[in-house]
């Protein structure tokens, strides 16, 4: 075990049973939807210059943000009455491609976990950062996903190892995290594990993209390696087992990192939303479901009919207030940036509204978290929050009929560098927003 002492101050976590945006994409399901309401564009804006551009942000109580910057520093920010302050900083300890994650360590403590460049698990709590060899190196290109079992006081972790296995890590509460189960899933080293109950039996499944291939060399998500299959694993307290695998025939691939688990209408269980691409076709949004122990295609949207055209799937939520969720995506975010709302009509995902000029992803980046859905303006309908094409302006767009209407915007005059966080950051019950640009960290607090 390696122990690091805080470089700047000490923060003591208070009792908490939940964290409000604990992963870069919000909840373990990967559906980038934040619950609650804000008061935007009425906000109190605070900012703080950072030593290096911040790549990743997560929120955890009380009134804190954990960040990883471009140089691999872990930084703990505290939201105070005057503004923001750095409570702790640990230079060069983390992988810049491995975001931090907020976790529950026991009934009294929350903390932050992430992966070191050498594959050790790092755990921060109460002003101290410790490093653990959990039984083999973890992938430094991704992050653990917390999972709760029954009445356990602490989270366990699902993680991807350097050799592509899914592992279940226990022992966070005891201060000695270790691998308690392993599944050789051939997961992408930079894939994200999402978790949900896919068949309604009350037991969780983990979903991950698997079987790396170079047969589709678009290369917009950090490398030219994509997935040939998708794997669903049943998760039990001390066991992992394959429930289903869906291989794609050549030349198709899953051109994605995050399988989004979200409702798409007509079923109480979530579908798996992912982008499928092929040479000569480009990407198309598809929805999969776990049925009778197998993965089945339940709906798909149109493809571009041209290679090297990607669709960024954000999530699904009821944008119009009629009780039917829309699937939100950005088609070709590196070109026209077409924000699109889809609805499921039988076996088809049909576009019902669109707006051009948005860039939810930076080409070549593994950060797919620069867009989210949340009711930041408090009118009862969620907005899609994402950057305009310049990447210097963040906008909130509401769906009205067959068109998107901009409700508010924040101009940073500097490009975004981090994921978005939408949560109650100051404990007043209102939805707030945090994001970083090249100039520093920006927090927008809703006001009563």
CSV table of C-alpha atoms in Angstrom, one decimal:
chain,number,residue,atom,x,y,z
A,1,UNK,CA,0.0,0.0,0.0
A,2,UNK,CA,1.2,3.5,-0.9
A,3,UNK,CA,0.1,6.5,1.2
A,4,UNK,CA,0.0,10.1,0.0
A,5,UNK,CA,-0.5,13.1,2.3
A,6,UNK,CA,-2.7,16.0,1.1
A,7,UNK,CA,-0.7,18.9,-0.4
A,8,UNK,CA,-3.3,21.5,0.5
A,9,UNK,CA,-5.6,21.3,3.5
A,10,UNK,CA,-7.8,18.6,4.9
A,11,UNK,CA,-11.4,17.8,4.2
A,12,UNK,CA,-13.5,15.5,6.3
A,13,UNK,CA,-16.4,13.7,4.6
A,14,UNK,CA,-19.8,13.7,6.4
A,15,UNK,CA,-22.3,10.9,6.4
A,16,UNK,CA,-24.0,10.4,3.1
A,17,UNK,CA,-25.8,7.5,1.4
A,18,UNK,CA,-25.6,8.8,-2.1
A,19,UNK,CA,-23.5,11.0,-4.4
A,20,UNK,CA,-25.2,13.3,-6.9
A,21,UNK,CA,-23.2,13.0,-10.1
A,22,UNK,CA,-20.6,10.4,-8.9
A,23,UNK,CA,-19.3,9.3,-12.3
A,24,UNK,CA,-18.4,11.4,-15.4
A,25,UNK,CA,-21.7,10.3,-17.0
A,26,UNK,CA,-23.7,10.7,-13.8
A,27,UNK,CA,-25.3,7.5,-12.7
A,28,UNK,CA,-23.9,3.9,-13.2
A,29,UNK,CA,-26.5,3.3,-16.0
A,30,UNK,CA,-24.7,5.8,-18.2
A,31,UNK,CA,-27.9,7.7,-19.0
A,32,UNK,CA,-26.8,11.3,-18.8
A,33,UNK,CA,-29.9,12.6,-17.1
A,34,UNK,CA,-29.8,14.7,-13.9
A,35,UNK,CA,-32.9,14.8,-11.7
A,36,UNK,CA,-34.0,18.0,-10.0
A,37,UNK,CA,-34.6,21.6,-11.1
A,38,UNK,CA,-32.5,24.7,-11.4
A,39,UNK,CA,-33.2,28.4,-11.9
A,40,UNK,CA,-31.1,29.1,-15.0
A,41,UNK,CA,-30.4,31.7,-16.4
A,42,UNK,CA,-30.6,33.1,-12.9
A,43,UNK,CA,-27.4,31.8,-11.4
A,44,UNK,CA,-24.4,32.7,-9.2
A,45,UNK,CA,-21.3,32.1,-11.3
A,46,UNK,CA,-17.9,31.4,-9.7
A,47,UNK,CA,-14.7,30.4,-11.3
A,48,UNK,CA,-11.1,29.4,-10.3
A,49,UNK,CA,-8.0,29.3,-12.5
A,50,UNK,CA,-6.3,25.9,-12.6
A,51,UNK,CA,-2.7,24.9,-13.0
A,52,UNK,CA,-3.5,22.7,-16.0
A,53,UNK,CA,-6.7,22.2,-18.0
A,54,UNK,CA,-9.2,20.0,-16.1
A,55,UNK,CA,-10.3,16.9,-18.1
A,56,UNK,CA,-12.6,15.2,-15.6
A,57,UNK,CA,-15.0,16.2,-12.9
A,58,UNK,CA,-17.3,14.4,-10.5
A,59,UNK,CA,-19.4,15.7,-7.5
A,60,UNK,CA,-19.4,14.3,-4.0
A,61,UNK,CA,-20.7,15.6,-0.7
A,62,UNK,CA,-20.3,17.9,1.1
A,63,UNK,CA,-20.0,20.7,-1.5
A,64,UNK,CA,-17.0,19.2,-3.3
A,65,UNK,CA,-15.8,18.4,-6.8
A,66,UNK,CA,-13.0,15.9,-7.6
A,67,UNK,CA,-11.0,16.5,-10.8
A,68,UNK,CA,-8.2,15.0,-12.9
A,69,UNK,CA,-6.2,17.4,-15.0
A,70,UNK,CA,-4.3,17.0,-18.2
A,71,UNK,CA,-1.1,16.2,-16.3
A,72,UNK,CA,-2.7,13.5,-14.2
A,73,UNK,CA,-3.1,15.5,-11.0
A,74,UNK,CA,-6.0,14.7,-8.7
A,75,UNK,CA,-7.5,17.9,-7.4
A,76,UNK,CA,-10.2,18.3,-4.7
A,77,UNK,CA,-12.2,21.5,-5.0
A,78,UNK,CA,-14.5,22.9,-2.3
A,79,UNK,CA,-17.5,25.1,-3.0
A,80,UNK,CA,-17.5,27.8,-0.3
A,81,UNK,CA,-19.7,30.9,0.3
A,82,UNK,CA,-17.1,33.2,-1.4
A,83,UNK,CA,-16.5,30.9,-4.3
A,84,UNK,CA,-14.1,27.9,-5.0
A,85,UNK,CA,-10.9,26.8,-3.3
A,86,UNK,CA,-8.4,24.0,-3.8
A,87,UNK,CA,-8.6,21.7,-0.7
A,88,UNK,CA,-6.0,19.2,-1.9
A,89,UNK,CA,-3.8,18.5,-4.9
A,90,UNK,CA,-1.7,15.5,-5.8
A,91,UNK,CA,0.4,16.0,-8.9
A,92,UNK,CA,0.9,13.3,-11.5
A,93,UNK,CA,-0.7,10.4,-9.5
A,94,UNK,CA,-3.5,9.6,-11.9
A,95,UNK,CA,-3.9,8.7,-15.6
A,96,UNK,CA,-5.3,11.7,-17.5
A,97,UNK,CA,-7.6,9.2,-19.3
A,98,UNK,CA,-8.9,7.7,-16.1
A,99,UNK,CA,-11.6,9.9,-14.5
A,100,UNK,CA,-12.3,10.0,-10.7
A,101,UNK,CA,-15.4,8.4,-9.2
A,102,UNK,CA,-17.2,9.2,-6.0
A,103,UNK,CA,-18.0,6.3,-3.7
A,104,UNK,CA,-19.4,5.4,-0.4
A,105,UNK,CA,-16.8,3.9,1.9
A,106,UNK,CA,-18.9,3.2,4.9
A,107,UNK,CA,-21.9,4.7,6.8
A,108,UNK,CA,-19.9,7.8,7.7
A,109,UNK,CA,-17.5,8.4,4.8
A,110,UNK,CA,-17.5,9.1,1.1
A,111,UNK,CA,-14.4,9.2,-1.0
A,112,UNK,CA,-12.9,9.2,-4.5
A,113,UNK,CA,-11.4,6.3,-6.4
A,114,UNK,CA,-9.4,6.3,-9.7
A,115,UNK,CA,-6.7,4.4,-11.4
A,116,UNK,CA,-3.0,5.2,-11.4
A,117,UNK,CA,-0.9,5.0,-14.6
A,118,UNK,CA,0.7,1.7,-13.3
A,119,UNK,CA,-2.8,0.2,-12.8
A,120,UNK,CA,-3.1,0.5,-9.0
A,121,UNK,CA,-6.4,1.6,-7.5
A,122,UNK,CA,-6.2,5.0,-5.8
A,123,UNK,CA,-8.6,5.8,-2.9
A,124,UNK,CA,-8.9,9.3,-1.5
A,125,UNK,CA,-10.7,10.0,1.8
A,126,UNK,CA,-10.4,12.4,4.7
A,127,UNK,CA,-7.4,14.2,3.2
A,128,UNK,CA,-5.3,11.1,2.5
A,129,UNK,CA,-4.7,9.3,-0.9
A,130,UNK,CA,-3.7,5.7,-0.8
A,131,UNK,CA,-2.7,3.3,-3.6
A,132,UNK,CA,-3.5,-0.4,-3.7
A,133,UNK,CA,-2.5,-3.4,-5.8
A,134,UNK,CA,-5.8,-5.2,-6.0
A,135,UNK,CA,-4.4,-8.4,-7.4
A,136,UNK,CA,-3.4,-7.2,-10.9
A,137,UNK,CA,-3.1,-4.0,-12.9
A,138,UNK,CA,-6.3,-2.2,-13.8
A,139,UNK,CA,-6.7,-0.4,-17.2
A,140,UNK,CA,-5.6,3.2,-16.8
A,141,UNK,CA,-7.8,4.3,-19.8
A,142,UNK,CA,-11.0,4.0,-17.9
A,143,UNK,CA,-12.5,4.1,-14.4
A,144,UNK,CA,-14.3,1.8,-11.9
A,145,UNK,CA,-18.1,1.8,-11.6
A,146,UNK,CA,-19.5,1.6,-8.1
A,147,UNK,CA,-22.2,-1.0,-7.3
A,148,UNK,CA,-24.2,-1.4,-4.1
A,149,UNK,CA,-25.3,-4.8,-2.7
A,150,UNK,CA,-28.2,-5.0,-0.3
A,151,UNK,CA,-27.5,-3.4,3.1
A,152,UNK,CA,-23.8,-3.1,2.7
A,153,UNK,CA,-22.5,0.2,4.0
A,154,UNK,CA,-19.9,0.6,1.3
A,155,UNK,CA,-19.8,0.3,-2.4
A,156,UNK,CA,-18.0,-2.4,-4.3
A,157,UNK,CA,-16.4,-1.6,-7.6
A,158,UNK,CA,-16.6,-3.1,-11.1
A,159,UNK,CA,-13.4,-2.4,-13.1
A,160,UNK,CA,-11.6,-3.4,-16.3
A,161,UNK,CA,-8.2,-4.9,-16.0
A,162,UNK,CA,-5.2,-4.2,-18.3
A,163,UNK,CA,-5.8,-7.6,-20.0
A,164,UNK,CA,-9.5,-6.9,-20.6
A,165,UNK,CA,-11.2,-8.8,-17.8
A,166,UNK,CA,-14.1,-7.4,-15.7
A,167,UNK,CA,-13.3,-7.6,-12.0
A,168,UNK,CA,-15.4,-7.1,-8.9
A,169,UNK,CA,-13.4,-5.3,-6.2
A,170,UNK,CA,-14.5,-5.5,-2.5
A,171,UNK,CA,-13.1,-4.4,0.8
A,172,UNK,CA,-13.3,-0.6,0.4
A,173,UNK,CA,-14.8,-0.3,3.9
A,174,UNK,CA,-12.0,-2.5,5.4
A,175,UNK,CA,-9.3,-0.4,3.8
A,176,UNK,CA,-7.9,-3.3,1.8
A,177,UNK,CA,-9.7,-3.4,-1.6
A,178,UNK,CA,-9.1,-6.6,-3.5
A,179,UNK,CA,-10.5,-8.5,-6.5
A,180,UNK,CA,-13.2,-10.9,-5.3
A,181,UNK,CA,-14.4,-12.1,-8.7
A,182,UNK,CA,-13.1,-12.0,-12.3
A,183,UNK,CA,-14.6,-12.6,-15.7
A,184,UNK,CA,-12.5,-12.7,-18.9
A,185,UNK,CA,-14.8,-10.5,-21.0
A,186,UNK,CA,-12.2,-9.2,-23.5
A,187,UNK,CA,-13.4,-5.7,-22.7
A,188,UNK,CA,-12.1,-2.7,-24.5
A,189,UNK,CA,-9.3,-1.2,-22.3
A,190,UNK,CA,-11.0,2.3,-22.6
A,191,UNK,CA,-14.6,1.0,-22.4
A,192,UNK,CA,-16.9,2.1,-19.6
A,193,UNK,CA,-18.9,-0.4,-17.6
A,194,UNK,CA,-22.5,0.6,-17.1
A,195,UNK,CA,-24.9,-1.2,-14.7
A,196,UNK,CA,-28.6,-1.8,-14.5
A,197,UNK,CA,-31.4,-4.3,-14.1
A,198,UNK,CA,-32.0,-5.3,-17.7
A,199,UNK,CA,-34.7,-8.0,-17.2
A,200,UNK,CA,-36.6,-6.8,-14.1
A,201,UNK,CA,-35.5,-9.6,-11.8
A,202,UNK,CA,-34.0,-7.2,-9.3
A,203,UNK,CA,-30.4,-8.3,-9.9
A,204,UNK,CA,-27.8,-6.1,-11.6
A,205,UNK,CA,-26.2,-6.6,-14.9
A,206,UNK,CA,-22.9,-5.0,-16.1
A,207,UNK,CA,-22.7,-4.0,-19.8
A,208,UNK,CA,-19.4,-3.5,-21.6
A,209,UNK,CA,-18.1,-3.3,-25.1
A,210,UNK,CA,-15.8,-6.1,-26.0
A,211,UNK,CA,-13.5,-7.9,-28.5
A,212,UNK,CA,-11.3,-5.2,-29.9
A,213,UNK,CA,-10.9,-4.9,-33.7
A,214,UNK,CA,-9.2,-2.5,-36.1
A,215,UNK,CA,-11.6,-3.3,-39.0
A,216,UNK,CA,-13.2,0.2,-38.9
A,217,UNK,CA,-10.4,2.8,-38.7
A,218,UNK,CA,-12.4,6.0,-38.2
A,219,UNK,CA,-10.4,6.7,-35.0
A,220,UNK,CA,-12.5,9.5,-33.5
A,221,UNK,CA,-12.7,8.1,-29.9
A,222,UNK,CA,-9.0,8.1,-29.0
A,223,UNK,CA,-7.7,5.3,-31.2
A,224,UNK,CA,-8.6,3.2,-34.2
A,225,UNK,CA,-9.8,0.2,-32.1
A,226,UNK,CA,-13.5,-0.5,-31.8
A,227,UNK,CA,-15.6,-3.3,-30.4
A,228,UNK,CA,-16.8,-6.4,-32.3
A,229,UNK,CA,-19.2,-7.4,-29.6
A,230,UNK,CA,-21.2,-6.3,-26.5
A,231,UNK,CA,-21.1,-8.4,-23.3
A,232,UNK,CA,-23.7,-8.5,-20.5
A,233,UNK,CA,-22.5,-10.0,-17.2
A,234,UNK,CA,-24.6,-10.9,-14.1
A,235,UNK,CA,-23.2,-9.4,-11.0
A,236,UNK,CA,-23.5,-11.1,-7.6
A,237,UNK,CA,-21.7,-10.2,-4.4
A,238,UNK,CA,-18.8,-12.6,-5.0
A,239,UNK,CA,-19.3,-13.7,-8.6
A,240,UNK,CA,-19.5,-12.5,-12.2
A,241,UNK,CA,-20.9,-14.6,-15.0
A,242,UNK,CA,-21.7,-14.0,-18.7
A,243,UNK,CA,-25.4,-13.6,-19.3
A,244,UNK,CA,-25.3,-12.7,-23.0
A,245,UNK,CA,-22.9,-11.6,-25.8
A,246,UNK,CA,-23.8,-10.1,-29.1
A,247,UNK,CA,-21.1,-10.3,-31.8
A,248,UNK,CA,-21.3,-8.2,-34.9
A,249,UNK,CA,-20.5,-9.7,-38.3
A,250,UNK,CA,-17.9,-8.0,-40.3
A,251,UNK,CA,-17.6,-5.2,-41.3
A,252,UNK,CA,-19.8,-3.8,-38.5
A,253,UNK,CA,-18.5,-2.5,-35.1
A,254,UNK,CA,-19.8,-0.8,-32.1
A,255,UNK,CA,-18.2,2.6,-32.4
A,256,UNK,CA,-18.7,3.7,-28.8
A,257,UNK,CA,-17.3,3.6,-25.3
A,258,UNK,CA,-20.4,3.9,-23.2
A,259,UNK,CA,-23.4,1.5,-23.5
A,260,UNK,CA,-26.3,3.7,-22.3
A,261,UNK,CA,-29.0,1.9,-20.3
A,262,UNK,CA,-32.2,3.9,-20.6
A,263,UNK,CA,-36.0,3.5,-21.1
A,264,UNK,CA,-37.2,4.0,-24.6
A,265,UNK,CA,-40.9,3.5,-24.1
A,266,UNK,CA,-43.2,0.5,-23.8
A,267,UNK,CA,-41.0,-1.5,-21.4
A,268,UNK,CA,-40.3,-1.1,-17.7
A,269,UNK,CA,-36.7,-2.3,-18.2
A,270,UNK,CA,-34.0,-0.3,-19.9
A,271,UNK,CA,-32.7,-0.8,-23.4
A,272,UNK,CA,-29.0,-0.6,-24.3
A,273,UNK,CA,-28.3,2.3,-26.6
A,274,UNK,CA,-25.1,2.2,-28.6
A,275,UNK,CA,-23.7,3.4,-31.9
A,276,UNK,CA,-23.2,0.7,-34.6
A,277,UNK,CA,-20.9,1.6,-37.6
A,278,UNK,CA,-19.7,-0.1,-40.7
A,279,UNK,CA,-17.7,0.7,-43.8
A,280,UNK,CA,-19.8,2.4,-46.4
A,281,UNK,CA,-22.6,3.1,-43.9
A,282,UNK,CA,-21.2,5.1,-41.0
A,283,UNK,CA,-22.9,5.1,-37.7
A,284,UNK,CA,-26.5,4.4,-36.7
A,285,UNK,CA,-28.1,4.5,-33.2
A,286,UNK,CA,-29.4,1.0,-32.1
A,287,UNK,CA,-31.4,-0.2,-29.1
A,288,UNK,CA,-30.8,-3.7,-27.7
A,289,UNK,CA,-32.7,-5.5,-25.0
A,290,UNK,CA,-32.0,-8.6,-22.9
A,291,UNK,CA,-34.8,-11.1,-23.7
A,292,UNK,CA,-34.8,-14.8,-22.7
A,293,UNK,CA,-31.2,-14.7,-21.8
A,294,UNK,CA,-30.1,-13.3,-25.2
A,295,UNK,CA,-29.5,-9.8,-26.6
A,296,UNK,CA,-31.9,-8.8,-29.3
A,297,UNK,CA,-32.1,-5.8,-31.6
A,298,UNK,CA,-35.4,-4.0,-30.7
A,299,UNK,CA,-35.0,-0.7,-32.7
A,300,UNK,CA,-32.5,1.1,-35.0
A,301,UNK,CA,-32.2,4.4,-36.6
A,302,UNK,CA,-30.9,5.4,-40.0
A,303,UNK,CA,-27.2,5.3,-41.0
A,304,UNK,CA,-25.5,8.0,-43.0
A,305,UNK,CA,-24.7,5.8,-46.0
A,306,UNK,CA,-21.1,7.0,-45.8
A,307,UNK,CA,-18.1,5.8,-43.9
A,308,UNK,CA,-16.5,7.9,-41.1
A,309,UNK,CA,-19.7,9.5,-39.9
A,310,UNK,CA,-20.4,9.1,-36.2
A,311,UNK,CA,-23.4,9.5,-34.0
A,312,UNK,CA,-22.9,10.4,-30.3
A,313,UNK,CA,-25.7,8.9,-28.1
A,314,UNK,CA,-26.4,11.1,-25.1
A,315,UNK,CA,-29.3,9.4,-23.3
A,316,UNK,CA,-33.1,9.2,-23.1
A,317,UNK,CA,-35.6,11.3,-21.2
A,318,UNK,CA,-39.1,12.7,-21.6
A,319,UNK,CA,-38.3,16.0,-23.2
A,320,UNK,CA,-41.8,17.0,-24.3
A,321,UNK,CA,-43.7,16.1,-21.1
A,322,UNK,CA,-46.1,13.6,-22.7
A,323,UNK,CA,-44.7,10.6,-20.8
A,324,UNK,CA,-42.8,9.1,-23.7
A,325,UNK,CA,-39.0,9.3,-23.7
A,326,UNK,CA,-37.0,10.7,-26.5
A,327,UNK,CA,-33.6,9.4,-27.4
A,328,UNK,CA,-31.1,12.2,-27.7
A,329,UNK,CA,-28.1,12.1,-30.0
A,330,UNK,CA,-25.7,14.3,-31.9
A,331,UNK,CA,-25.1,13.3,-35.4
A,332,UNK,CA,-21.6,14.1,-36.8
A,333,UNK,CA,-20.6,16.3,-33.9
A,334,UNK,CA,-17.3,17.0,-35.6
A,335,UNK,CA,-19.0,18.3,-38.8
A,336,UNK,CA,-22.5,19.7,-38.8
A,337,UNK,CA,-23.3,18.8,-35.1
A,338,UNK,CA,-26.9,17.9,-35.6
A,339,UNK,CA,-28.7,17.5,-32.2
A,340,UNK,CA,-31.5,15.0,-32.8
A,341,UNK,CA,-34.4,13.6,-30.9
A,342,UNK,CA,-35.6,10.1,-31.8
A,343,UNK,CA,-38.7,8.2,-30.8
A,344,UNK,CA,-39.2,4.5,-31.1
A,345,UNK,CA,-41.8,3.5,-33.6
A,346,UNK,CA,-42.0,-0.2,-33.7
A,347,UNK,CA,-38.6,-1.4,-34.7
A,348,UNK,CA,-37.4,2.0,-35.9
A,349,UNK,CA,-35.9,5.0,-34.2
A,350,UNK,CA,-37.5,7.9,-36.0
A,351,UNK,CA,-36.0,11.5,-35.8
A,352,UNK,CA,-38.7,13.9,-34.6
A,353,UNK,CA,-36.7,17.1,-34.1
A,354,UNK,CA,-33.2,18.4,-34.8
A,355,UNK,CA,-31.0,21.5,-34.6
A,356,UNK,CA,-27.6,22.0,-36.2
A,357,UNK,CA,-24.4,23.6,-34.9
A,358,UNK,CA,-23.4,21.6,-31.8
A,359,UNK,CA,-20.2,19.8,-30.8
A,360,UNK,CA,-20.8,17.3,-28.0
A,361,UNK,CA,-17.4,15.7,-28.6
A,362,UNK,CA,-13.9,16.7,-29.5
A,363,UNK,CA,-12.4,14.4,-32.2
A,364,UNK,CA,-9.8,12.0,-30.9
A,365,UNK,CA,-11.0,12.3,-27.3
A,366,UNK,CA,-12.2,9.6,-24.9
A,367,UNK,CA,-14.5,12.2,-23.2
A,368,UNK,CA,-18.0,11.4,-24.3
A,369,UNK,CA,-19.5,13.3,-21.4
A,370,UNK,CA,-19.8,16.9,-22.8
A,371,UNK,CA,-23.6,16.7,-23.1
A,372,UNK,CA,-26.3,15.9,-20.6
A,373,UNK,CA,-30.0,16.3,-20.0
A,374,UNK,CA,-31.5,18.2,-17.0
A,375,UNK,CA,-34.2,20.7,-16.1
A,376,UNK,CA,-31.7,23.5,-15.4
A,377,UNK,CA,-34.3,26.3,-16.0
A,378,UNK,CA,-36.9,24.8,-13.6
A,379,UNK,CA,-39.9,24.9,-16.0
A,380,UNK,CA,-40.7,21.2,-15.6
A,381,UNK,CA,-39.2,20.2,-19.0
A,382,UNK,CA,-35.5,19.0,-19.2
A,383,UNK,CA,-33.1,20.8,-21.5
A,384,UNK,CA,-30.3,19.1,-23.5
A,385,UNK,CA,-27.1,20.9,-22.4
A,386,UNK,CA,-24.2,20.8,-24.8
A,387,UNK,CA,-21.6,23.1,-26.4
A,388,UNK,CA,-22.1,25.0,-29.6
A,389,UNK,CA,-19.8,24.3,-32.5
A,390,UNK,CA,-17.2,26.8,-31.3
A,391,UNK,CA,-17.0,24.8,-28.0
A,392,UNK,CA,-16.8,28.1,-26.2
A,393,UNK,CA,-20.5,28.5,-25.5
A,394,UNK,CA,-22.6,26.0,-23.5
A,395,UNK,CA,-26.3,26.0,-24.3
A,396,UNK,CA,-29.5,24.6,-22.9
A,397,UNK,CA,-32.1,23.6,-25.5
A,398,UNK,CA,-35.7,22.6,-24.9
A,399,UNK,CA,-37.8,20.5,-27.2
A,400,UNK,CA,-41.0,22.2,-28.3
A,401,UNK,CA,-43.0,20.2,-30.8
A,402,UNK,CA,-40.7,19.4,-33.7
A,403,UNK,CA,-37.9,21.9,-32.9
A,404,UNK,CA,-35.3,22.7,-30.3
A,405,UNK,CA,-35.4,26.1,-28.6
A,406,UNK,CA,-32.5,27.6,-26.8
A,407,UNK,CA,-33.5,28.5,-23.2
A,408,UNK,CA,-30.1,29.8,-21.9
A,409,UNK,CA,-26.4,30.0,-22.8
A,410,UNK,CA,-23.1,30.6,-21.0
A,411,UNK,CA,-20.3,32.1,-23.0
A,412,UNK,CA,-16.8,31.1,-21.6
A,413,UNK,CA,-14.8,32.6,-24.5
A,414,UNK,CA,-12.6,29.6,-24.0
A,415,UNK,CA,-13.0,26.0,-25.2
A,416,UNK,CA,-14.5,23.4,-22.9
A,417,UNK,CA,-11.9,20.8,-21.6
A,418,UNK,CA,-13.9,18.6,-19.2
A,419,UNK,CA,-17.1,16.7,-18.9
A,420,UNK,CA,-20.3,18.3,-17.6
A,421,UNK,CA,-21.6,17.9,-14.0
A,422,UNK,CA,-25.3,18.7,-13.2
A,423,UNK,CA,-26.1,18.2,-9.5
A,424,UNK,CA,-27.0,20.0,-6.3
A,425,UNK,CA,-23.4,21.2,-5.6
A,426,UNK,CA,-24.1,23.6,-2.7
A,427,UNK,CA,-26.7,21.6,-0.8
A,428,UNK,CA,-29.7,24.0,-1.3
A,429,UNK,CA,-31.8,21.5,-3.2
A,430,UNK,CA,-31.4,23.2,-6.6
A,431,UNK,CA,-29.7,21.9,-9.7
A,432,UNK,CA,-26.3,23.4,-10.4
A,433,UNK,CA,-23.7,23.0,-13.2
A,434,UNK,CA,-19.9,22.6,-13.3
A,435,UNK,CA,-17.5,22.5,-16.2
A,436,UNK,CA,-13.9,23.4,-17.0
A,437,UNK,CA,-12.4,25.3,-19.8
A,438,UNK,CA,-8.8,26.1,-20.7
A,439,UNK,CA,-9.2,29.1,-18.4
A,440,UNK,CA,-10.2,27.1,-15.3
A,441,UNK,CA,-13.1,25.6,-13.4
A,442,UNK,CA,-16.6,27.2,-13.7
A,443,UNK,CA,-19.5,26.6,-11.4
A,444,UNK,CA,-23.0,27.9,-11.9
A,445,UNK,CA,-25.2,27.8,-8.8
A,446,UNK,CA,-28.9,28.2,-9.1
A,447,UNK,CA,-30.4,30.9,-6.9
A,448,UNK,CA,-33.8,31.1,-5.1
